[in-house]
């Protein structure tokens, strides 16, 4: 029976505290929700940090170290640290936490792009913290920067030096060709783990035929040397990842990607989304990969290599 890897992206940097009372902000909340997500079946935890005082995205290794040891001690899930950070961080800042713990896995974003969350301002008018409105509005004019040189640095400083493997975030078909370019240059080796990201404003849209096309192009470029997963932004999350699983892929859920669960209901936790997709997959006759199985499928360096107590 095929094993499906569930990744849970616990908090991210796109959503802000006023959008959902369930979005984990403090280190204690992030740890608690991450552990519950792992217990519900997530083999990989994709993690960002937030400033405990007001929830703004943080890159500080010291803040990560307020929740990572607890997650590492309580679960054997793969800890996957973002290098995407948030749009206004420098590359050094974005790499700091993954370097600090010699991460087993880290995200790697495969191209510079627009990344707009500003349409939410049409509906969201009341903010808990003043930074939120400015931050969301800034996505109208900022660029999510991931140049070829930036990506080379991620490979060199994390991949070559630490043996970190990557969740390659591909927001459009062109990003697959960029990854192929780096594979051809020998800068990254398989098994590759591609995350197809559909539904971000600035990336490919959340249409089922786009997913079919991205998979077809990835097959052509990478043959059988890759694993793939899908995340659907917002309300497209569950339908798109169910399609992905039926097509042979893995899935990503989490409040980083969607604050809702099913049709228009607010998700009260990350674990609730993990449980929902787990039930769907099991009803479809699939099995959920354990962290050990995910490590084997993705050729990871192992939990004990991470610098966490
Ligand atoms: N927020 C997602 C659309 C990263 O952390 O590197 C993509 C993401 C980026 O997870
Ligand atoms: Zn992320």
PDB file of N, CA, C and O and ligand atoms in Angstrom, residues 9 12-14 46-48 81-85 94 106-109 115 144 167 169 171 195 197 200 231 233 252 256-257, ligand 1:
ATOM      1  N   UNK A   9       2.286  22.701   8.104  1.00  0.00           N
ATOM      2  CA  UNK A   9       2.946  24.015   8.208  1.00  0.00           C
ATOM      3  C   UNK A   9       2.171  24.815   9.248  1.00  0.00           C
ATOM      4  O   UNK A   9       1.060  25.287   8.999  1.00  0.00           O
ATOM      5  N   UNK A  12       3.558  29.814   9.742  1.00  0.00           N
ATOM      6  CA  UNK A  12       3.936  30.624   8.576  1.00  0.00           C
ATOM      7  C   UNK A  12       4.169  32.083   8.903  1.00  0.00           C
ATOM      8  O   UNK A  12       4.411  32.469  10.059  1.00  0.00           O
ATOM      9  N   UNK A  13       4.106  32.907   7.838  1.00  0.00           N
ATOM     10  CA  UNK A  13       4.313  34.346   8.021  1.00  0.00           C
ATOM     11  C   UNK A  13       3.316  35.159   7.205  1.00  0.00           C
ATOM     12  O   UNK A  13       3.424  36.385   7.140  1.00  0.00           O
ATOM     13  N   UNK A  14       2.377  34.496   6.576  1.00  0.00           N
ATOM     14  CA  UNK A  14       1.412  35.210   5.726  1.00  0.00           C
ATOM     15  C   UNK A  14       0.226  35.680   6.566  1.00  0.00           C
ATOM     16  O   UNK A  14      -0.207  36.820   6.472  1.00  0.00           O
ATOM     17  N   UNK A  46       6.619  21.832   9.202  1.00  0.00           N
ATOM     18  CA  UNK A  46       7.248  22.998   8.560  1.00  0.00           C
ATOM     19  C   UNK A  46       7.031  24.183   9.502  1.00  0.00           C
ATOM     20  O   UNK A  46       5.900  24.547   9.803  1.00  0.00           O
ATOM     21  N   UNK A  47       8.156  24.779   9.955  1.00  0.00           N
ATOM     22  CA  UNK A  47       8.048  25.729  11.069  1.00  0.00           C
ATOM     23  C   UNK A  47       8.619  27.110  10.770  1.00  0.00           C
ATOM     24  O   UNK A  47       9.697  27.242  10.167  1.00  0.00           O
ATOM     25  N   UNK A  48       7.884  28.115  11.193  1.00  0.00           N
ATOM     26  CA  UNK A  48       8.322  29.513  11.242  1.00  0.00           C
ATOM     27  C   UNK A  48       8.230  29.946  12.703  1.00  0.00           C
ATOM     28  O   UNK A  48       7.530  29.314  13.503  1.00  0.00           O
ATOM     29  N   UNK A  81      12.640  23.604   8.722  1.00  0.00           N
ATOM     30  CA  UNK A  81      12.648  25.034   9.062  1.00  0.00           C
ATOM     31  C   UNK A  81      12.595  25.876   7.798  1.00  0.00           C
ATOM     32  O   UNK A  81      13.340  25.628   6.847  1.00  0.00           O
ATOM     33  N   UNK A  82      11.730  26.865   7.816  1.00  0.00           N
ATOM     34  CA  UNK A  82      11.602  27.746   6.662  1.00  0.00           C
ATOM     35  C   UNK A  82      12.909  28.483   6.381  1.00  0.00           C
ATOM     36  O   UNK A  82      13.606  28.898   7.308  1.00  0.00           O
ATOM     37  N   UNK A  83      13.244  28.641   5.091  1.00  0.00           N
ATOM     38  CA  UNK A  83      14.237  29.657   4.721  1.00  0.00           C
ATOM     39  C   UNK A  83      13.542  30.748   3.905  1.00  0.00           C
ATOM     40  O   UNK A  83      14.193  31.644   3.384  1.00  0.00           O
ATOM     41  N   UNK A  84      12.217  30.615   3.778  1.00  0.00           N
ATOM     42  CA  UNK A  84      11.428  31.663   3.115  1.00  0.00           C
ATOM     43  C   UNK A  84      11.228  32.836   4.069  1.00  0.00           C
ATOM     44  O   UNK A  84      11.177  33.984   3.648  1.00  0.00           O
ATOM     45  N   UNK A  85      11.124  32.515   5.353  1.00  0.00           N
ATOM     46  CA  UNK A  85      10.947  33.558   6.370  1.00  0.00           C
ATOM     47  C   UNK A  85       9.737  34.410   6.060  1.00  0.00           C
ATOM     48  O   UNK A  85       8.630  33.917   5.931  1.00  0.00           O
ATOM     49  N   UNK A  94      17.006  34.835   6.985  1.00  0.00           N
ATOM     50  CA  UNK A  94      16.169  33.679   6.615  1.00  0.00           C
ATOM     51  C   UNK A  94      16.886  32.348   6.855  1.00  0.00           C
ATOM     52  O   UNK A  94      16.251  31.325   7.068  1.00  0.00           O
ATOM     53  N   UNK A 106      14.824  21.847   5.258  1.00  0.00           N
ATOM     54  CA  UNK A 106      14.497  23.273   5.219  1.00  0.00           C
ATOM     55  C   UNK A 106      13.770  23.553   3.915  1.00  0.00           C
ATOM     56  O   UNK A 106      13.957  22.834   2.929  1.00  0.00           O
ATOM     57  N   UNK A 107      12.967  24.603   3.910  1.00  0.00           N
ATOM     58  CA  UNK A 107      12.322  24.970   2.644  1.00  0.00           C
ATOM     59  C   UNK A 107      13.328  25.714   1.777  1.00  0.00           C
ATOM     60  O   UNK A 107      14.283  26.308   2.278  1.00  0.00           O
ATOM     61  N   UNK A 108      13.099  25.645   0.454  1.00  0.00           N
ATOM     62  CA  UNK A 108      13.922  26.409  -0.483  1.00  0.00           C
ATOM     63  C   UNK A 108      12.992  26.879  -1.597  1.00  0.00           C
ATOM     64  O   UNK A 108      12.394  26.056  -2.291  1.00  0.00           O
ATOM     65  N   UNK A 109      12.859  28.195  -1.713  1.00  0.00           N
ATOM     66  CA  UNK A 109      11.887  28.771  -2.647  1.00  0.00           C
ATOM     67  C   UNK A 109      12.547  29.009  -3.999  1.00  0.00           C
ATOM     68  O   UNK A 109      13.609  29.609  -4.075  1.00  0.00           O
ATOM     69  N   UNK A 115       3.876  38.178  -4.173  1.00  0.00           N
ATOM     70  CA  UNK A 115       3.269  37.271  -3.196  1.00  0.00           C
ATOM     71  C   UNK A 115       2.241  38.101  -2.426  1.00  0.00           C
ATOM     72  O   UNK A 115       2.530  38.616  -1.359  1.00  0.00           O
ATOM     73  N   UNK A 144       9.030  38.891  -3.277  1.00  0.00           N
ATOM     74  CA  UNK A 144       9.573  37.749  -2.526  1.00  0.00           C
ATOM     75  C   UNK A 144      10.810  37.314  -3.308  1.00  0.00           C
ATOM     76  O   UNK A 144      10.721  36.717  -4.368  1.00  0.00           O
ATOM     77  N   UNK A 167      12.672  21.077   1.025  1.00  0.00           N
ATOM     78  CA  UNK A 167      11.306  21.098   0.497  1.00  0.00           C
ATOM     79  C   UNK A 167      11.349  22.199  -0.564  1.00  0.00           C
ATOM     80  O   UNK A 167      11.411  23.383  -0.228  1.00  0.00           O
ATOM     81  N   UNK A 169       9.983  24.657  -2.835  1.00  0.00           N
ATOM     82  CA  UNK A 169       8.679  25.307  -3.009  1.00  0.00           C
ATOM     83  C   UNK A 169       8.593  25.831  -4.445  1.00  0.00           C
ATOM     84  O   UNK A 169       9.330  26.740  -4.826  1.00  0.00           O
ATOM     85  N   UNK A 171       6.132  27.508  -7.128  1.00  0.00           N
ATOM     86  CA  UNK A 171       4.872  28.259  -7.208  1.00  0.00           C
ATOM     87  C   UNK A 171       4.404  28.418  -8.640  1.00  0.00           C
ATOM     88  O   UNK A 171       3.404  29.088  -8.894  1.00  0.00           O
ATOM     89  N   UNK A 195       7.462  20.670  -3.491  1.00  0.00           N
ATOM     90  CA  UNK A 195       6.171  21.122  -2.963  1.00  0.00           C
ATOM     91  C   UNK A 195       5.533  22.005  -4.028  1.00  0.00           C
ATOM     92  O   UNK A 195       6.034  23.099  -4.295  1.00  0.00           O
ATOM     93  N   UNK A 197       3.037  24.591  -5.034  1.00  0.00           N
ATOM     94  CA  UNK A 197       2.252  25.582  -4.280  1.00  0.00           C
ATOM     95  C   UNK A 197       1.253  26.227  -5.235  1.00  0.00           C
ATOM     96  O   UNK A 197       1.637  26.947  -6.154  1.00  0.00           O
ATOM     97  N   UNK A 200      -1.352  30.904  -4.543  1.00  0.00           N
ATOM     98  CA  UNK A 200      -0.782  32.155  -4.016  1.00  0.00           C
ATOM     99  C   UNK A 200      -0.976  33.231  -5.082  1.00  0.00           C
ATOM    100  O   UNK A 200      -0.727  32.980  -6.263  1.00  0.00           O
ATOM    101  N   UNK A 231       0.467  21.874  -1.769  1.00  0.00           N
ATOM    102  CA  UNK A 231      -0.283  22.715  -0.845  1.00  0.00           C
ATOM    103  C   UNK A 231      -1.195  23.609  -1.662  1.00  0.00           C
ATOM    104  O   UNK A 231      -0.818  24.122  -2.709  1.00  0.00           O
ATOM    105  N   UNK A 233      -3.523  26.986  -1.335  1.00  0.00           N
ATOM    106  CA  UNK A 233      -3.721  28.131  -0.436  1.00  0.00           C
ATOM    107  C   UNK A 233      -5.210  28.352  -0.181  1.00  0.00           C
ATOM    108  O   UNK A 233      -6.045  28.191  -1.079  1.00  0.00           O
ATOM    109  N   UNK A 252       0.282  18.632   2.016  1.00  0.00           N
ATOM    110  CA  UNK A 252       0.647  19.565   3.089  1.00  0.00           C
ATOM    111  C   UNK A 252      -0.608  20.288   3.564  1.00  0.00           C
ATOM    112  O   UNK A 252      -1.399  20.758   2.736  1.00  0.00           O
ATOM    113  N   UNK A 256      -0.562  27.777   8.226  1.00  0.00           N
ATOM    114  CA  UNK A 256       0.229  28.644   7.339  1.00  0.00           C
ATOM    115  C   UNK A 256      -0.457  28.772   5.982  1.00  0.00           C
ATOM    116  O   UNK A 256      -0.419  29.841   5.373  1.00  0.00           O
ATOM    117  N   UNK A 257      -1.076  27.704   5.524  1.00  0.00           N
ATOM    118  CA  UNK A 257      -1.620  27.669   4.166  1.00  0.00           C
ATOM    119  C   UNK A 257      -3.107  28.007   4.121  1.00  0.00           C
ATOM    120  O   UNK A 257      -3.594  28.556   3.136  1.00  0.00           O
TER     121      UNK A 257
HETATM  122  N1  LIG B   1       3.821  30.063   2.661  1.00  0.00           N
HETATM  123  C1  LIG B   1       3.848  29.089   1.623  1.00  0.00           C
HETATM  124  C2  LIG B   1       2.976  29.479   0.463  1.00  0.00           C
HETATM  125  C3  LIG B   1       8.578  29.020   3.032  1.00  0.00           C
HETATM  126  O1  LIG B   1       8.313  28.971   4.214  1.00  0.00           O
HETATM  127  O2  LIG B   1       9.703  28.866   2.594  1.00  0.00           O
HETATM  128  C4  LIG B   1       5.207  28.763   1.160  1.00  0.00           C
HETATM  129  C5  LIG B   1       6.267  28.562   2.195  1.00  0.00           C
HETATM  130  C6  LIG B   1       7.492  29.327   2.028  1.00  0.00           C
HETATM  131  O3  LIG B   1       6.106  27.767   3.088  1.00  0.00           O
END
